[in-house]
Structures are given as structure tokens and as C-alpha cells.
Amino acid sequence: MSKAAGDPERAVNGLLSVAQLLEEPRLARLYTFVLREDEVTIDDIVNELDIPRTTAYSDAGSLVELEVLTRDEGQKTHTYSAVPITLSTNLGGDEYTITPTLIEAFGRSPRDQDLNLLIDRYGLGKLAAALTYAVPYADGEMSERVAARELDLQHAFAIAVLQALRDVVLDMESIDPYFDEIRDANENPTVEG
């Protein structure tokens, strides 16, 4: 793949890589695990994520092909590192940036009943919108009541989603190098009431 700055091939391949991470929660979870740990081996992946070794090899290989992980083959035991990614989209003047925090939230969905239900019922876009409210909520800059109301979901469900995303925000704030690029609903609301 060409590495020239502004190269359309590289840009589109990057877009497809992010799309792949947002289609398969297991890949998203693996990607953010490696990002969090800096450098891991297959044994680390198997032990920490509790997945079969063949799945770990296959998924790590897929993420290397997508160029979101790198594999260092300089030692007997190969190590993997994550490539921090971000994707900004602008549709009709409405810009949104996908960062590893959204990828982490998606990766948690199979193990979090509320996030899974949100995605099943309303789609990944609603998860992204909820994240924009979870950021100021987690920082204490927006009340739970206001954030839940603005999400336009059943109140108790909105609160459960916000609490799940609060954990994601707090976990990823120091790990996601693009965290400051996540839209904050206090500055630029995403849901019209």
C-alpha cells in the first residue's frame, strides 16, 4: 500500500479498516486491548481476552492485514502493537470523528447488555450519539437527567447506556490519543429533541 501523504488509496483503505473494526466486536475488542497494552503476544491475547489460540492468531493476522496492528517478527515470540487510528467524516457540514473510544464501546457491546440492546435497536449511529453525551456526563459537566433526556430513549434505558459508556470514557480517556476529537454534546449536540 502506498504511504504518500494525501494518498487516496491509503485513505480509502483506512476507511475500510475502521469499517471492519465497527462490524466485528471481537476485532474491535482485540484492537483496543492491544492499544491499551502497547505491546502484546498471542499468549497475552489468549489469556486476557479468553479466546482460543487459533482465533487469536487469525484475528491478530486480520488486524495486521488491515494495518491497524503491526507485528514485530524480530524475536522468537512475535509481538503486536496497535496503530492509533482516527476517521473523520463530513456529511453536509456535519462532522464526526471516530476514535478508538467508539471502537472500544462497540467492542464491549457483546458483553454489555445495554450497549448491545442499543446497537440492536437503534444502530451504531445511536451509540456514537450516546458517546457524545457520555463524555460530558463522565466529566461531571452534564447531569445524568439532561443527558438521558437528550438521547431520546426511554429514561431508564438511557441512564443504563450512559453508565456503561461512562466506564468506556473513563477507561479510554488516557489511552485514546484522539480522545479530545470526540464530539462533546455540550459544545455540539448530535441529537435533536
C-alpha atoms as a PDB file:
ATOM      1  CA  MET A   1       0.000   0.000   0.000  1.00  0.00           C
ATOM      2  CA  SER A   2       1.283   3.467  -0.862  1.00  0.00           C
ATOM      3  CA  LYS A   3       2.292   5.613   2.105  1.00  0.00           C
ATOM      4  CA  ALA A   4       2.263   9.042   0.398  1.00  0.00           C
ATOM      5  CA  ALA A   5       0.570  11.816   2.358  1.00  0.00           C
ATOM      6  CA  GLY A   6      -2.876  12.515   0.977  1.00  0.00           C
ATOM      7  CA  ASP A   7      -2.849   9.261  -0.980  1.00  0.00           C
ATOM      8  CA  PRO A   8      -6.439   8.291  -1.852  1.00  0.00           C
ATOM      9  CA  GLU A   9      -5.613   4.563  -1.787  1.00  0.00           C
ATOM     10  CA  ARG A  10      -4.313   4.837   1.762  1.00  0.00           C
ATOM     11  CA  ALA A  11      -7.263   6.976   2.832  1.00  0.00           C
ATOM     12  CA  VAL A  12      -9.869   4.582   1.452  1.00  0.00           C
ATOM     13  CA  ASN A  13      -8.059   1.557   2.874  1.00  0.00           C
ATOM     14  CA  GLY A  14      -8.021   3.317   6.262  1.00  0.00           C
ATOM     15  CA  LEU A  15     -11.754   3.928   5.964  1.00  0.00           C
ATOM     16  CA  LEU A  16     -12.332   0.263   5.213  1.00  0.00           C
ATOM     17  CA  SER A  17     -10.166  -0.761   8.178  1.00  0.00           C
ATOM     18  CA  VAL A  18     -12.236   1.347  10.573  1.00  0.00           C
ATOM     19  CA  ALA A  19     -15.422  -0.001   8.991  1.00  0.00           C
ATOM     20  CA  GLN A  20     -14.208  -3.572   9.559  1.00  0.00           C
ATOM     21  CA  LEU A  21     -13.494  -2.813  13.232  1.00  0.00           C
ATOM     22  CA  LEU A  22     -17.030  -1.452  13.566  1.00  0.00           C
ATOM     23  CA  GLU A  23     -18.563  -4.568  12.003  1.00  0.00           C
ATOM     24  CA  GLU A  24     -16.984  -7.190  14.243  1.00  0.00           C
ATOM     25  CA  PRO A  25     -16.979  -6.531  18.011  1.00  0.00           C
ATOM     26  CA  ARG A  26     -14.354  -9.238  18.598  1.00  0.00           C
ATOM     27  CA  LEU A  27     -11.889  -7.425  16.317  1.00  0.00           C
ATOM     28  CA  ALA A  28     -12.724  -4.098  17.960  1.00  0.00           C
ATOM     29  CA  ARG A  29     -12.088  -5.580  21.392  1.00  0.00           C
ATOM     30  CA  LEU A  30      -8.754  -7.066  20.302  1.00  0.00           C
ATOM     31  CA  TYR A  31      -7.662  -3.796  18.693  1.00  0.00           C
ATOM     32  CA  THR A  32      -8.363  -1.680  21.792  1.00  0.00           C
ATOM     33  CA  PHE A  33      -6.794  -4.309  24.067  1.00  0.00           C
ATOM     34  CA  VAL A  34      -3.546  -4.088  22.115  1.00  0.00           C
ATOM     35  CA  LEU A  35      -3.778  -0.277  22.068  1.00  0.00           C
ATOM     36  CA  ARG A  36      -4.184  -0.271  25.854  1.00  0.00           C
ATOM     37  CA  GLU A  37      -1.289  -2.682  26.475  1.00  0.00           C
ATOM     38  CA  ASP A  38       1.177  -1.132  23.959  1.00  0.00           C
ATOM     39  CA  GLU A  39       2.776  -4.465  23.045  1.00  0.00           C
ATOM     40  CA  VAL A  40       1.352  -7.972  23.410  1.00  0.00           C
ATOM     41  CA  THR A  41       1.997 -11.558  22.401  1.00  0.00           C
ATOM     42  CA  ILE A  42      -0.535 -14.153  21.293  1.00  0.00           C
ATOM     43  CA  ASP A  43      -0.290 -15.645  24.808  1.00  0.00           C
ATOM     44  CA  ASP A  44      -1.284 -12.259  26.286  1.00  0.00           C
ATOM     45  CA  ILE A  45      -4.276 -12.087  23.942  1.00  0.00           C
ATOM     46  CA  VAL A  46      -5.383 -15.640  24.736  1.00  0.00           C
ATOM     47  CA  ASN A  47      -5.039 -15.131  28.500  1.00  0.00           C
ATOM     48  CA  GLU A  48      -6.555 -11.658  28.783  1.00  0.00           C
ATOM     49  CA  LEU A  49      -9.353 -11.919  26.243  1.00  0.00           C
ATOM     50  CA  ASP A  50     -10.118 -15.578  26.968  1.00  0.00           C
ATOM     51  CA  ILE A  51     -10.262 -16.581  23.318  1.00  0.00           C
ATOM     52  CA  PRO A  52      -8.909 -19.713  21.642  1.00  0.00           C
ATOM     53  CA  ARG A  53      -5.321 -19.526  20.360  1.00  0.00           C
ATOM     54  CA  THR A  54      -6.363 -20.159  16.737  1.00  0.00           C
ATOM     55  CA  THR A  55      -8.862 -17.285  16.965  1.00  0.00           C
ATOM     56  CA  ALA A  56      -6.195 -15.019  18.467  1.00  0.00           C
ATOM     57  CA  TYR A  57      -3.781 -15.809  15.620  1.00  0.00           C
ATOM     58  CA  SER A  58      -6.477 -15.378  12.983  1.00  0.00           C
ATOM     59  CA  ASP A  59      -7.835 -12.114  14.393  1.00  0.00           C
ATOM     60  CA  ALA A  60      -4.391 -10.617  15.010  1.00  0.00           C
ATOM     61  CA  GLY A  61      -3.456 -11.562  11.430  1.00  0.00           C
ATOM     62  CA  SER A  62      -6.614  -9.888  10.128  1.00  0.00           C
ATOM     63  CA  LEU A  63      -5.822  -6.702  12.042  1.00  0.00           C
ATOM     64  CA  VAL A  64      -2.244  -6.731  10.699  1.00  0.00           C
ATOM     65  CA  GLU A  65      -3.669  -7.010   7.158  1.00  0.00           C
ATOM     66  CA  LEU A  66      -5.980  -4.076   7.930  1.00  0.00           C
ATOM     67  CA  GLU A  67      -2.866  -2.187   9.068  1.00  0.00           C
ATOM     68  CA  VAL A  68      -4.305  -1.332  12.496  1.00  0.00           C
ATOM     69  CA  LEU A  69      -1.845  -3.691  14.212  1.00  0.00           C
ATOM     70  CA  THR A  70       1.818  -4.222  13.488  1.00  0.00           C
ATOM     71  CA  ARG A  71       3.669  -7.474  14.100  1.00  0.00           C
ATOM     72  CA  ASP A  72       7.294  -7.400  15.229  1.00  0.00           C
ATOM     73  CA  GLU A  73       8.888 -10.614  13.995  1.00  0.00           C
ATOM     74  CA  GLY A  74      12.351  -9.704  15.297  1.00  0.00           C
ATOM     75  CA  GLN A  75      12.087 -12.056  18.264  1.00  0.00           C
ATOM     76  CA  LYS A  76      11.155 -15.711  18.594  1.00  0.00           C
ATOM     77  CA  THR A  77       7.845 -14.695  20.159  1.00  0.00           C
ATOM     78  CA  HIS A  78       6.168 -12.167  17.861  1.00  0.00           C
ATOM     79  CA  THR A  79       4.724  -9.073  19.478  1.00  0.00           C
ATOM     80  CA  TYR A  80       1.837  -6.927  18.295  1.00  0.00           C
ATOM     81  CA  SER A  81       1.339  -3.180  18.666  1.00  0.00           C
ATOM     82  CA  ALA A  82      -1.662  -1.051  17.730  1.00  0.00           C
ATOM     83  CA  VAL A  83      -1.587   1.794  15.256  1.00  0.00           C
ATOM     84  CA  PRO A  84      -3.715   4.616  16.722  1.00  0.00           C
ATOM     85  CA  ILE A  85      -6.469   5.371  14.234  1.00  0.00           C
ATOM     86  CA  THR A  86      -8.992   8.097  13.708  1.00  0.00           C
ATOM     87  CA  LEU A  87     -11.519   8.701  10.967  1.00  0.00           C
ATOM     88  CA  SER A  88     -13.356  11.955  10.413  1.00  0.00           C
ATOM     89  CA  THR A  89     -16.371  12.202   8.198  1.00  0.00           C
ATOM     90  CA  ASN A  90     -18.159  15.290   6.989  1.00  0.00           C
ATOM     91  CA  LEU A  91     -21.658  14.848   5.612  1.00  0.00           C
ATOM     92  CA  GLY A  92     -23.387  18.055   4.613  1.00  0.00           C
ATOM     93  CA  GLY A  93     -21.331  20.096   7.056  1.00  0.00           C
ATOM     94  CA  ASP A  94     -21.955  17.717   9.960  1.00  0.00           C
ATOM     95  CA  GLU A  95     -18.567  16.375  11.042  1.00  0.00           C
ATOM     96  CA  TYR A  96     -17.948  13.404  13.306  1.00  0.00           C
ATOM     97  CA  THR A  97     -14.661  11.778  14.277  1.00  0.00           C
ATOM     98  CA  ILE A  98     -14.415   8.079  15.039  1.00  0.00           C
ATOM     99  CA  THR A  99     -11.667   7.355  17.557  1.00  0.00           C
ATOM    100  CA  PRO A 100     -10.586   4.235  19.473  1.00  0.00           C
ATOM    101  CA  THR A 101     -13.118   5.172  22.185  1.00  0.00           C
ATOM    102  CA  LEU A 102     -16.071   4.411  19.884  1.00  0.00           C
ATOM    103  CA  ILE A 103     -14.306   1.235  18.769  1.00  0.00           C
ATOM    104  CA  GLU A 104     -13.916   0.243  22.441  1.00  0.00           C
ATOM    105  CA  ALA A 105     -17.605   0.915  23.153  1.00  0.00           C
ATOM    106  CA  PHE A 106     -18.580  -1.245  20.179  1.00  0.00           C
ATOM    107  CA  GLY A 107     -16.140  -3.960  21.261  1.00  0.00           C
ATOM    108  CA  ARG A 108     -17.775  -4.100  24.686  1.00  0.00           C
ATOM    109  CA  SER A 109     -21.289  -4.482  23.308  1.00  0.00           C
ATOM    110  CA  PRO A 110     -21.424  -8.309  23.258  1.00  0.00           C
ATOM    111  CA  ARG A 111     -20.529  -8.326  26.966  1.00  0.00           C
ATOM    112  CA  ASP A 112     -22.735  -5.387  27.958  1.00  0.00           C
ATOM    113  CA  GLN A 113     -26.462  -5.992  27.693  1.00  0.00           C
ATOM    114  CA  ASP A 114     -27.371  -2.296  27.492  1.00  0.00           C
ATOM    115  CA  LEU A 115     -24.843  -1.403  24.786  1.00  0.00           C
ATOM    116  CA  ASN A 116     -25.797  -4.500  22.825  1.00  0.00           C
ATOM    117  CA  LEU A 117     -29.502  -3.630  23.003  1.00  0.00           C
ATOM    118  CA  LEU A 118     -28.801  -0.025  21.959  1.00  0.00           C
ATOM    119  CA  ILE A 119     -26.930  -1.176  18.860  1.00  0.00           C
ATOM    120  CA  ASP A 120     -29.506  -3.862  18.029  1.00  0.00           C
ATOM    121  CA  ARG A 121     -32.447  -1.476  18.283  1.00  0.00           C
ATOM    122  CA  TYR A 122     -31.018   1.837  17.117  1.00  0.00           C
ATOM    123  CA  GLY A 123     -27.745   1.108  15.327  1.00  0.00           C
ATOM    124  CA  LEU A 124     -24.137   2.139  15.637  1.00  0.00           C
ATOM    125  CA  GLY A 125     -25.014   5.778  14.929  1.00  0.00           C
ATOM    126  CA  LYS A 126     -27.016   5.957  18.146  1.00  0.00           C
ATOM    127  CA  LEU A 127     -24.030   4.523  20.046  1.00  0.00           C
ATOM    128  CA  ALA A 128     -21.881   7.323  18.576  1.00  0.00           C
ATOM    129  CA  ALA A 129     -24.506   9.900  19.548  1.00  0.00           C
ATOM    130  CA  ALA A 130     -24.747   8.481  23.068  1.00  0.00           C
ATOM    131  CA  LEU A 131     -20.957   8.692  23.384  1.00  0.00           C
ATOM    132  CA  THR A 132     -21.117  12.439  22.725  1.00  0.00           C
ATOM    133  CA  TYR A 133     -23.353  12.749  25.800  1.00  0.00           C
ATOM    134  CA  ALA A 134     -21.323  10.282  27.854  1.00  0.00           C
ATOM    135  CA  VAL A 135     -18.187  12.434  27.571  1.00  0.00           C
ATOM    136  CA  PRO A 136     -19.612  15.477  29.416  1.00  0.00           C
ATOM    137  CA  TYR A 137     -21.601  13.162  31.716  1.00  0.00           C
ATOM    138  CA  ALA A 138     -18.429  11.291  32.751  1.00  0.00           C
ATOM    139  CA  ASP A 139     -16.621  14.602  33.294  1.00  0.00           C
ATOM    140  CA  GLY A 140     -19.440  15.896  35.520  1.00  0.00           C
ATOM    141  CA  GLU A 141     -20.270  18.647  33.034  1.00  0.00           C
ATOM    142  CA  MET A 142     -23.749  17.334  32.200  1.00  0.00           C
ATOM    143  CA  SER A 143     -26.276  15.800  34.539  1.00  0.00           C
ATOM    144  CA  GLU A 144     -27.488  12.260  34.028  1.00  0.00           C
ATOM    145  CA  ARG A 145     -31.041  13.567  33.715  1.00  0.00           C
ATOM    146  CA  VAL A 146     -30.214  16.037  30.936  1.00  0.00           C
ATOM    147  CA  ALA A 147     -28.041  13.574  29.029  1.00  0.00           C
ATOM    148  CA  ALA A 148     -30.718  10.873  29.249  1.00  0.00           C
ATOM    149  CA  ARG A 149     -33.435  13.269  28.066  1.00  0.00           C
ATOM    150  CA  GLU A 150     -31.364  14.443  25.095  1.00  0.00           C
ATOM    151  CA  LEU A 151     -30.711  10.893  23.900  1.00  0.00           C
ATOM    152  CA  ASP A 152     -34.438  10.500  23.191  1.00  0.00           C
ATOM    153  CA  LEU A 153     -34.577   6.978  24.623  1.00  0.00           C
ATOM    154  CA  GLN A 154     -36.710   5.515  27.399  1.00  0.00           C
ATOM    155  CA  HIS A 155     -35.325   7.220  30.522  1.00  0.00           C
ATOM    156  CA  ALA A 156     -34.141   4.156  32.475  1.00  0.00           C
ATOM    157  CA  PHE A 157     -32.567   2.660  29.354  1.00  0.00           C
ATOM    158  CA  ALA A 158     -30.794   5.932  28.533  1.00  0.00           C
ATOM    159  CA  ILE A 159     -29.348   6.049  32.051  1.00  0.00           C
ATOM    160  CA  ALA A 160     -28.110   2.442  31.775  1.00  0.00           C
ATOM    161  CA  VAL A 161     -26.439   3.246  28.431  1.00  0.00           C
ATOM    162  CA  LEU A 162     -24.845   6.396  29.856  1.00  0.00           C
ATOM    163  CA  GLN A 163     -23.468   4.473  32.824  1.00  0.00           C
ATOM    164  CA  ALA A 164     -21.984   1.807  30.534  1.00  0.00           C
ATOM    165  CA  LEU A 165     -20.444   4.478  28.309  1.00  0.00           C
ATOM    166  CA  ARG A 166     -19.169   6.400  31.334  1.00  0.00           C
ATOM    167  CA  ASP A 167     -16.960   3.379  32.094  1.00  0.00           C
ATOM    168  CA  VAL A 168     -15.742   3.347  28.477  1.00  0.00           C
ATOM    169  CA  VAL A 169     -14.954   7.084  28.603  1.00  0.00           C
ATOM    170  CA  LEU A 170     -13.080   6.826  31.896  1.00  0.00           C
ATOM    171  CA  ASP A 171     -11.098   3.798  30.666  1.00  0.00           C
ATOM    172  CA  MET A 172     -10.190   5.315  27.297  1.00  0.00           C
ATOM    173  CA  GLU A 173      -9.554   8.946  28.240  1.00  0.00           C
ATOM    174  CA  SER A 174      -5.861   8.333  28.925  1.00  0.00           C
ATOM    175  CA  ILE A 175      -5.413   5.663  26.221  1.00  0.00           C
ATOM    176  CA  ASP A 176      -7.134   7.127  23.157  1.00  0.00           C
ATOM    177  CA  PRO A 177      -4.654   9.576  21.579  1.00  0.00           C
ATOM    178  CA  TYR A 178      -7.573  11.235  19.754  1.00  0.00           C
ATOM    179  CA  PHE A 179      -9.912  11.439  22.746  1.00  0.00           C
ATOM    180  CA  ASP A 180     -10.129  15.244  22.520  1.00  0.00           C
ATOM    181  CA  GLU A 181     -11.538  14.908  18.998  1.00  0.00           C
ATOM    182  CA  ILE A 182     -14.689  13.140  20.231  1.00  0.00           C
ATOM    183  CA  ARG A 183     -17.657  15.431  19.827  1.00  0.00           C
ATOM    184  CA  ASP A 184     -18.884  16.783  23.160  1.00  0.00           C
ATOM    185  CA  ALA A 185     -22.663  17.283  23.266  1.00  0.00           C
ATOM    186  CA  ASN A 186     -22.203  20.395  25.427  1.00  0.00           C
ATOM    187  CA  GLU A 187     -20.351  22.047  22.558  1.00  0.00           C
ATOM    188  CA  ASN A 188     -22.118  20.499  19.572  1.00  0.00           C
ATOM    189  CA  PRO A 189     -25.268  18.418  20.231  1.00  0.00           C
ATOM    190  CA  THR A 190     -25.899  15.474  17.922  1.00  0.00           C
ATOM    191  CA  VAL A 191     -29.499  14.600  18.784  1.00  0.00           C
ATOM    192  CA  GLU A 192     -32.343  16.953  18.017  1.00  0.00           C
ATOM    193  CA  GLY A 193     -35.067  16.886  20.621  1.00  0.00           C
END
